[in-house]
Short mmCIF file of C-alpha atoms in Angstrom, two decimals:
data_model
loop_
_atom_site.label_atom_id
_atom_site.label_comp_id
_atom_site.label_asym_id
_atom_site.label_seq_id
_atom_site.Cartn_x
_atom_site.Cartn_y
_atom_site.Cartn_z
CA MET A 8 -20.63 -2.23 -24.96
CA THR A 9 -21.15 0.54 -22.40
CA ASP A 10 -23.40 3.54 -23.75
CA ARG A 11 -20.79 6.12 -22.93
CA VAL A 12 -17.01 5.35 -23.45
CA ILE A 13 -14.60 7.53 -21.60
CA ASN A 14 -11.28 8.23 -23.67
CA PHE A 15 -8.96 7.27 -20.56
CA MET A 16 -6.07 6.61 -22.95
CA GLY A 17 -6.43 10.04 -24.62
CA ALA A 18 -4.53 11.14 -21.46
CA ARG A 19 -2.15 8.38 -21.23
CA LYS A 20 1.07 10.27 -22.05
CA ILE A 21 -0.07 12.96 -19.16
CA ALA A 22 -0.78 9.78 -16.86
CA ALA A 23 2.87 8.40 -17.76
CA ALA A 24 4.56 11.55 -17.22
CA PHE A 25 2.66 11.99 -13.83
CA SER A 26 3.46 8.49 -12.86
CA ILE A 27 7.00 8.73 -13.67
CA GLY A 28 7.62 11.91 -11.67
CA LEU A 29 5.75 10.43 -8.67
CA VAL A 30 8.20 7.49 -8.87
CA LEU A 31 11.28 9.34 -9.21
CA LEU A 32 10.43 11.66 -6.37
CA SER A 33 9.64 8.69 -4.34
CA ILE A 34 12.89 6.96 -5.21
CA GLY A 35 14.76 10.20 -4.47
CA SER A 36 13.16 10.60 -1.16
CA LEU A 37 13.90 6.98 -0.26
CA ALA A 38 17.67 7.59 -1.15
CA VAL A 39 18.05 10.60 0.52
CA ARG A 40 15.80 10.42 3.62
CA GLY A 41 14.94 6.93 3.79
CA LEU A 42 12.21 5.48 5.96
CA ASN A 43 11.43 6.36 9.52
CA PHE A 44 11.75 2.83 10.85
CA GLY A 45 9.86 2.06 14.02
CA LEU A 46 11.08 -0.15 16.88
CA ASP A 47 10.08 -3.17 15.11
CA PHE A 48 12.78 -2.69 12.71
CA THR A 49 15.46 -0.62 14.61
CA GLY A 50 15.40 -2.22 17.97
CA GLY A 51 14.69 -0.56 21.19
CA THR A 52 12.50 -0.63 24.32
CA LEU A 53 8.68 -0.13 24.52
CA VAL A 54 7.10 0.95 27.85
CA GLU A 55 3.51 1.07 28.57
CA VAL A 56 2.41 3.15 31.45
CA VAL A 57 -1.30 3.80 32.74
CA TYR A 58 -2.42 6.78 34.58
CA GLU A 59 -5.43 7.31 36.84
CA GLN A 60 -6.36 10.53 35.04
CA ALA A 61 -5.47 11.57 31.44
CA GLU A 62 -2.08 13.14 31.26
CA PRO A 63 -1.08 15.61 28.10
CA LEU A 64 1.35 13.92 25.89
CA SER A 65 3.14 17.07 25.64
CA ASN A 66 3.97 17.07 29.54
CA VAL A 67 5.25 13.46 29.20
CA ARG A 68 7.51 14.22 26.49
CA SER A 69 8.99 17.11 28.16
CA ALA A 70 9.61 15.15 31.41
CA LEU A 71 11.58 12.34 29.43
CA ALA A 72 13.34 14.91 27.47
CA GLU A 73 14.52 16.61 30.76
CA ALA A 74 15.59 13.21 32.03
CA GLY A 75 17.63 12.68 29.11
CA TYR A 76 15.30 10.69 26.83
CA ALA A 77 14.77 13.37 24.14
CA ASP A 78 14.39 10.48 21.45
CA ALA A 79 11.35 8.84 23.22
CA VAL A 80 8.20 8.57 20.96
CA VAL A 81 5.11 9.20 23.19
CA VAL A 82 1.65 8.13 21.91
CA ASN A 83 -1.76 7.04 23.56
CA PHE A 84 -2.50 3.35 23.42
CA GLY A 85 -6.17 3.15 23.22
CA ALA A 86 -7.54 5.19 26.16
CA ASP A 87 -6.25 8.64 27.20
CA THR A 88 -4.81 7.27 30.26
CA ASP A 89 -2.69 4.76 28.65
CA VAL A 90 0.61 6.02 27.50
CA LEU A 91 3.20 4.06 25.21
CA VAL A 92 6.66 5.04 25.47
CA ARG A 93 9.23 4.03 22.60
CA LEU A 94 12.79 4.30 23.27
CA PRO A 95 15.95 3.60 21.12
CA GLN A 96 17.70 2.51 24.17
CA GLY A 97 18.45 -1.23 25.13
CA LEU A 98 16.58 -2.83 27.95
CA SER A 99 18.31 -2.45 31.27
CA PRO A 100 17.14 -4.06 34.53
CA ASP A 101 15.74 -1.05 35.96
CA LEU A 102 14.69 1.05 32.78
CA GLY A 103 10.88 0.30 33.33
CA GLU A 104 11.21 1.61 36.94
CA GLN A 105 13.27 4.71 35.84
CA ILE A 106 10.60 5.73 33.26
CA LEU A 107 7.84 5.19 35.57
CA GLY A 108 9.52 7.27 38.22
CA ILE A 109 10.27 10.09 35.84
CA LEU A 110 6.51 10.07 34.77
CA GLN A 111 5.17 9.89 38.46
CA GLN A 112 7.12 12.92 39.47
CA SER A 113 5.95 15.07 36.61
CA ALA A 114 2.31 13.89 36.65
CA GLY A 115 -0.46 15.17 39.11
CA SER A 116 -1.82 11.60 39.39
CA GLU A 117 -0.53 8.02 40.17
CA ALA A 118 0.99 6.00 37.03
CA GLU A 119 1.42 2.09 36.83
CA LEU A 120 3.65 0.16 34.74
CA ARG A 121 1.74 -2.28 32.50
CA ARG A 122 4.46 -3.84 30.59
CA ILE A 123 7.99 -3.39 29.07
CA GLU A 124 9.34 -5.15 25.85
CA PHE A 125 12.56 -5.00 24.14
CA VAL A 126 13.45 -5.71 20.45
CA GLY A 127 16.86 -6.35 19.56
CA PRO A 128 18.71 -4.62 16.49
CA GLN A 129 19.49 -8.14 14.98
CA VAL A 130 15.82 -9.03 15.16
CA GLY A 131 14.81 -5.66 13.50
CA GLU A 132 17.68 -6.17 10.65
CA GLU A 133 16.03 -9.67 9.82
CA LEU A 134 12.35 -8.22 9.74
CA ARG A 135 13.58 -5.40 7.23
CA GLU A 136 15.21 -8.21 4.84
CA GLN A 137 12.21 -10.51 5.46
CA GLY A 138 9.67 -7.85 4.64
CA GLY A 139 11.52 -6.86 1.45
CA LEU A 140 11.83 -10.40 0.23
CA ALA A 141 8.08 -10.70 0.99
CA ILE A 142 7.29 -7.96 -1.21
CA LEU A 143 9.63 -9.19 -4.08
CA LEU A 144 8.18 -12.69 -3.81
CA ALA A 145 4.68 -11.39 -4.07
CA LEU A 146 5.51 -9.41 -7.36
CA VAL A 147 7.22 -12.65 -8.88
CA VAL A 148 4.09 -14.86 -7.92
CA VAL A 149 1.71 -12.24 -9.54
CA LEU A 150 3.99 -12.26 -12.75
CA ILE A 151 3.78 -15.83 -12.97
CA TYR A 152 -0.01 -16.24 -12.24
CA ILE A 153 -1.18 -13.51 -14.76
CA SER A 154 1.31 -14.77 -17.22
CA MET A 155 -0.52 -18.17 -16.96
CA ARG A 156 -4.19 -16.71 -16.70
CA PHE A 157 -4.10 -13.99 -19.24
CA GLN A 158 -0.82 -13.32 -21.29
CA LEU A 159 2.58 -12.12 -20.64
CA LYS A 160 2.11 -8.51 -21.64
CA PHE A 161 -0.94 -8.58 -19.29
CA ALA A 162 1.59 -9.81 -16.38
CA PHE A 163 4.24 -6.99 -17.22
CA GLY A 164 1.53 -4.35 -16.87
CA ALA A 165 0.21 -5.76 -13.55
CA VAL A 166 3.69 -6.01 -12.03
CA VAL A 167 4.60 -2.51 -13.27
CA ALA A 168 1.22 -1.15 -11.77
CA LEU A 169 2.01 -2.98 -8.25
CA GLY A 170 5.41 -1.75 -8.23
CA HIS A 171 4.33 1.70 -8.95
CA ASP A 172 2.03 1.50 -6.08
CA VAL A 173 4.48 0.12 -3.48
CA ILE A 174 7.16 2.52 -4.45
CA ILE A 175 4.79 5.76 -4.07
CA VAL A 176 3.40 4.50 -0.78
CA LEU A 177 7.10 4.19 0.43
CA GLY A 178 7.93 7.50 -0.95
CA ILE A 179 5.05 9.18 0.85
CA PHE A 180 5.97 7.60 4.20
CA SER A 181 9.42 8.74 3.58
CA LEU A 182 8.57 12.34 2.50
CA LEU A 183 6.25 12.75 5.50
CA ARG A 184 8.53 11.07 7.84
CA LEU A 185 5.65 8.69 8.88
CA ASP A 186 6.58 5.76 11.25
CA PHE A 187 7.25 2.54 9.08
CA ASP A 188 6.70 -0.46 11.32
CA LEU A 189 5.34 -4.16 10.88
CA THR A 190 1.76 -2.88 10.64
CA VAL A 191 2.66 -0.68 7.59
CA LEU A 192 4.55 -3.60 6.01
CA GLY A 193 1.39 -5.66 6.36
CA ALA A 194 -0.64 -2.66 4.76
CA LEU A 195 2.02 -2.72 1.83
CA LEU A 196 1.13 -6.35 1.22
CA ALA A 197 -2.59 -5.84 1.49
CA VAL A 198 -2.11 -3.07 -1.10
CA ILE A 199 -0.74 -5.46 -3.46
CA GLY A 200 -3.48 -7.68 -3.00
CA TYR A 201 -6.16 -5.09 -3.36
CA SER A 202 -4.45 -3.68 -6.48
CA LEU A 203 -4.14 -6.91 -7.95
CA ASN A 204 -7.72 -7.94 -7.58
CA ASP A 205 -8.69 -4.61 -9.32
CA THR A 206 -5.92 -5.09 -12.15
CA ILE A 207 -7.41 -8.70 -12.75
CA VAL A 208 -11.16 -7.41 -13.16
CA VAL A 209 -9.93 -4.67 -15.61
CA SER A 210 -7.53 -7.28 -17.31
CA ASP A 211 -10.31 -9.89 -17.81
CA ARG A 212 -12.74 -7.36 -19.41
CA ILE A 213 -10.02 -6.09 -21.89
CA ARG A 214 -9.30 -9.66 -22.96
CA GLU A 215 -13.01 -10.27 -23.27
CA ASN A 216 -13.53 -7.26 -25.41
CA PHE A 217 -10.24 -7.89 -27.50
CA ARG A 218 -11.94 -11.30 -28.48
CA LYS A 219 -15.40 -9.56 -29.20
CA LEU A 220 -14.47 -6.09 -30.95
CA ARG A 221 -11.96 -7.69 -33.39
CA LYS A 222 -11.85 -4.72 -35.77
CA GLN A 223 -11.38 -2.02 -33.08
CA PRO A 224 -8.02 -0.48 -32.44
CA SER A 225 -6.28 -1.66 -29.27
CA VAL A 226 -6.68 1.96 -27.62
CA ASP A 227 -10.58 1.80 -28.22
CA VAL A 228 -10.78 -1.67 -26.82
CA ILE A 229 -9.10 -0.54 -23.62
CA ASN A 230 -11.11 2.59 -23.19
CA VAL A 231 -14.43 0.55 -23.58
CA SER A 232 -13.06 -2.02 -21.06
CA LEU A 233 -12.06 0.69 -18.47
CA SER A 234 -15.29 2.49 -18.82
CA GLU A 235 -17.41 -0.86 -18.27
CA THR A 236 -15.36 -1.46 -15.30
CA LEU A 237 -15.32 2.13 -13.77
CA GLY A 238 -18.41 1.89 -11.77
CA ARG A 239 -17.37 -1.40 -9.95
CA THR A 240 -13.86 0.07 -9.27
CA MET A 241 -14.99 3.28 -7.98
CA VAL A 242 -17.70 1.88 -5.82
CA THR A 243 -15.10 -0.67 -4.23
CA SER A 244 -12.68 1.93 -3.66
CA LEU A 245 -14.90 4.37 -2.05
CA THR A 246 -16.68 1.94 0.28
CA THR A 247 -13.15 0.65 1.34
CA LEU A 248 -12.02 4.24 1.86
CA LEU A 249 -14.98 4.91 4.28
CA VAL A 250 -13.84 1.96 6.33
CA LEU A 251 -10.26 3.13 6.38
CA LEU A 252 -11.45 6.78 7.26
CA ALA A 253 -13.20 5.40 10.28
CA LEU A 254 -9.95 3.56 11.42
CA LEU A 255 -7.98 6.70 10.92
CA LEU A 256 -10.39 8.66 13.28
CA THR A 257 -11.25 6.24 15.83
CA GLY A 258 -8.71 3.29 15.42
CA GLY A 259 -6.00 4.65 17.77
CA GLU A 260 -2.24 5.18 17.49
CA MET A 261 -1.46 1.59 17.00
CA ILE A 262 -3.16 1.05 13.59
CA ARG A 263 -2.90 4.57 12.43
CA GLY A 264 0.19 3.72 10.21
CA PHE A 265 -1.77 0.55 8.75
CA ALA A 266 -4.73 2.69 7.77
CA GLN A 267 -2.55 5.45 6.50
CA ALA A 268 -0.75 3.07 4.15
CA LEU A 269 -3.71 1.31 2.90
CA THR A 270 -5.59 4.69 2.17
CA VAL A 271 -2.73 5.80 0.11
CA GLY A 272 -2.32 2.33 -1.53
CA ILE A 273 -6.10 2.27 -2.58
CA VAL A 274 -6.11 5.88 -4.06
CA VAL A 275 -2.79 5.12 -6.03
CA GLY A 276 -3.97 1.39 -6.66
CA THR A 277 -7.25 2.60 -8.27
CA TYR A 278 -5.37 5.05 -10.41
CA SER A 279 -2.77 2.39 -11.43
CA SER A 280 -5.36 0.04 -12.53
CA ILE A 281 -6.91 2.40 -14.92
CA TYR A 282 -3.92 4.09 -16.17
CA VAL A 283 -0.40 2.37 -15.45
CA ALA A 284 -1.55 -1.17 -16.25
CA ALA A 285 -3.33 -0.56 -19.35
CA ASN A 286 -0.81 2.03 -20.51
CA PHE A 287 2.05 -0.53 -20.27
CA MET A 288 0.09 -2.80 -22.23
CA LEU A 289 -0.21 -0.44 -25.03
CA LEU A 290 3.40 0.38 -24.80
CA LEU A 291 4.13 -3.24 -25.18
CA GLY A 292 1.89 -3.42 -28.18
CA ILE A 293 -1.12 -5.46 -26.94
CA ARG A 294 -3.40 -6.35 -29.79
CA GLN A 295 -6.08 -8.82 -30.87
CA GLU A 296 -3.73 -11.42 -32.10
CA ASP A 297 -2.35 -11.77 -28.76
CA LEU A 298 -5.72 -13.13 -27.20
CA MET A 299 -7.17 -14.90 -30.11
CA ILE A 300 -8.43 -18.26 -29.30
CA PRO A 301 -6.93 -20.97 -31.64
CA GLU A 302 -9.51 -21.92 -34.22
CA LYS A 303 -10.10 -25.50 -34.94
CA GLU A 304 -9.40 -26.56 -38.62
CA GLY A 305 -12.70 -26.31 -40.56
CA GLU A 306 -14.46 -24.13 -37.93
CA PRO A 307 -16.18 -20.97 -39.24
CA ILE A 308 -14.65 -17.68 -37.68
CA ASP A 309 -17.01 -15.33 -35.87
CA ASP A 310 -16.10 -12.02 -36.61
CA MET A 311 -18.28 -9.74 -34.50
CA PRO A 312 -18.36 -5.94 -35.00
#
C-alpha cells in the first residue's frame, strides 16, 4: 500500500456534478450550435498558392472578400509564403485561375498556383457517418474487451468515462467554433485509445487491491488504488502534453486541430480516469465479491489484512 492515500472519492459527488454539468453544456452546444465542419465533411474546394514573399493573411482575406469570396478560409500552410484557401464553392474549370488572379492583383509579389482539390458534399456526408460509426464501434469493442478482462462493472465505468471524454471534446470544439475535420476525428479516436490505456492501468490496480484488501470498504480500496497509480498517470499525461504543446506552437495550421483535440482529450481523459470511471463503479456497487477468485474445495482462504 502507498504511504500516503489521497481521499479522491471524498469529492466524488462534486466531481459527478462537475462532469454532468460539462456533459450537459457540451450536448446543449452541439444541439444548438453544432460543429464547425471543415471541407472534409461539408465539401468544397481547396486552393494552395505560393508567394515569392510572405503576404499578410488579412490582405488575402480582404482581397477574396471584395471579389465575392467572403466565406473563404485562409491559413498559412507550413511556410509564411504558402497560403491555403478553402472555399465552400464547387470546383469550376477556371476557379483556380480566378483565385490566383485575385491574389496576384492584391499582392506586391508574384504568386503561383500549387494545387487545387475538390471534395464533394456526398463524400463529406459519408465521412461524417463513417466517423460517427467508428467512434461507436470503438466504445462497443471497449465494453466487450474490459468485460472479458475485468468485470462488467469495470466495463461500464470505462465506457462512461470514454463517452464523457468524447462528448466534452466535441462540446469544446462546438463552443469555440473550432474547425472539425478528419485530423480532429483521428484525434478523437486517439483520445479514446489514450484514455482507455489509463483506465485499464487504474482498473488493474483496483482489481488487485480488492483481492488484497478484503476487509476494506470499496471507497478505501479505490482511494488506495488511485493514489498508487497517480504518479504514473501524471508523468504520462505531462510528457504527452509537452509534445502536444510543441505541435501547437510549431506544427503549423494543418495539424493545429489535431493537437487541440488531443490536448483537451488528455486533460479530460486524465480527470475521467481518476474520477468518472471509479465513481461510476461505486455507483454500480462494485465490491470484493465481484472480483474474488473462486477457491478450490479444501483450499485454505488467504485473508490478508
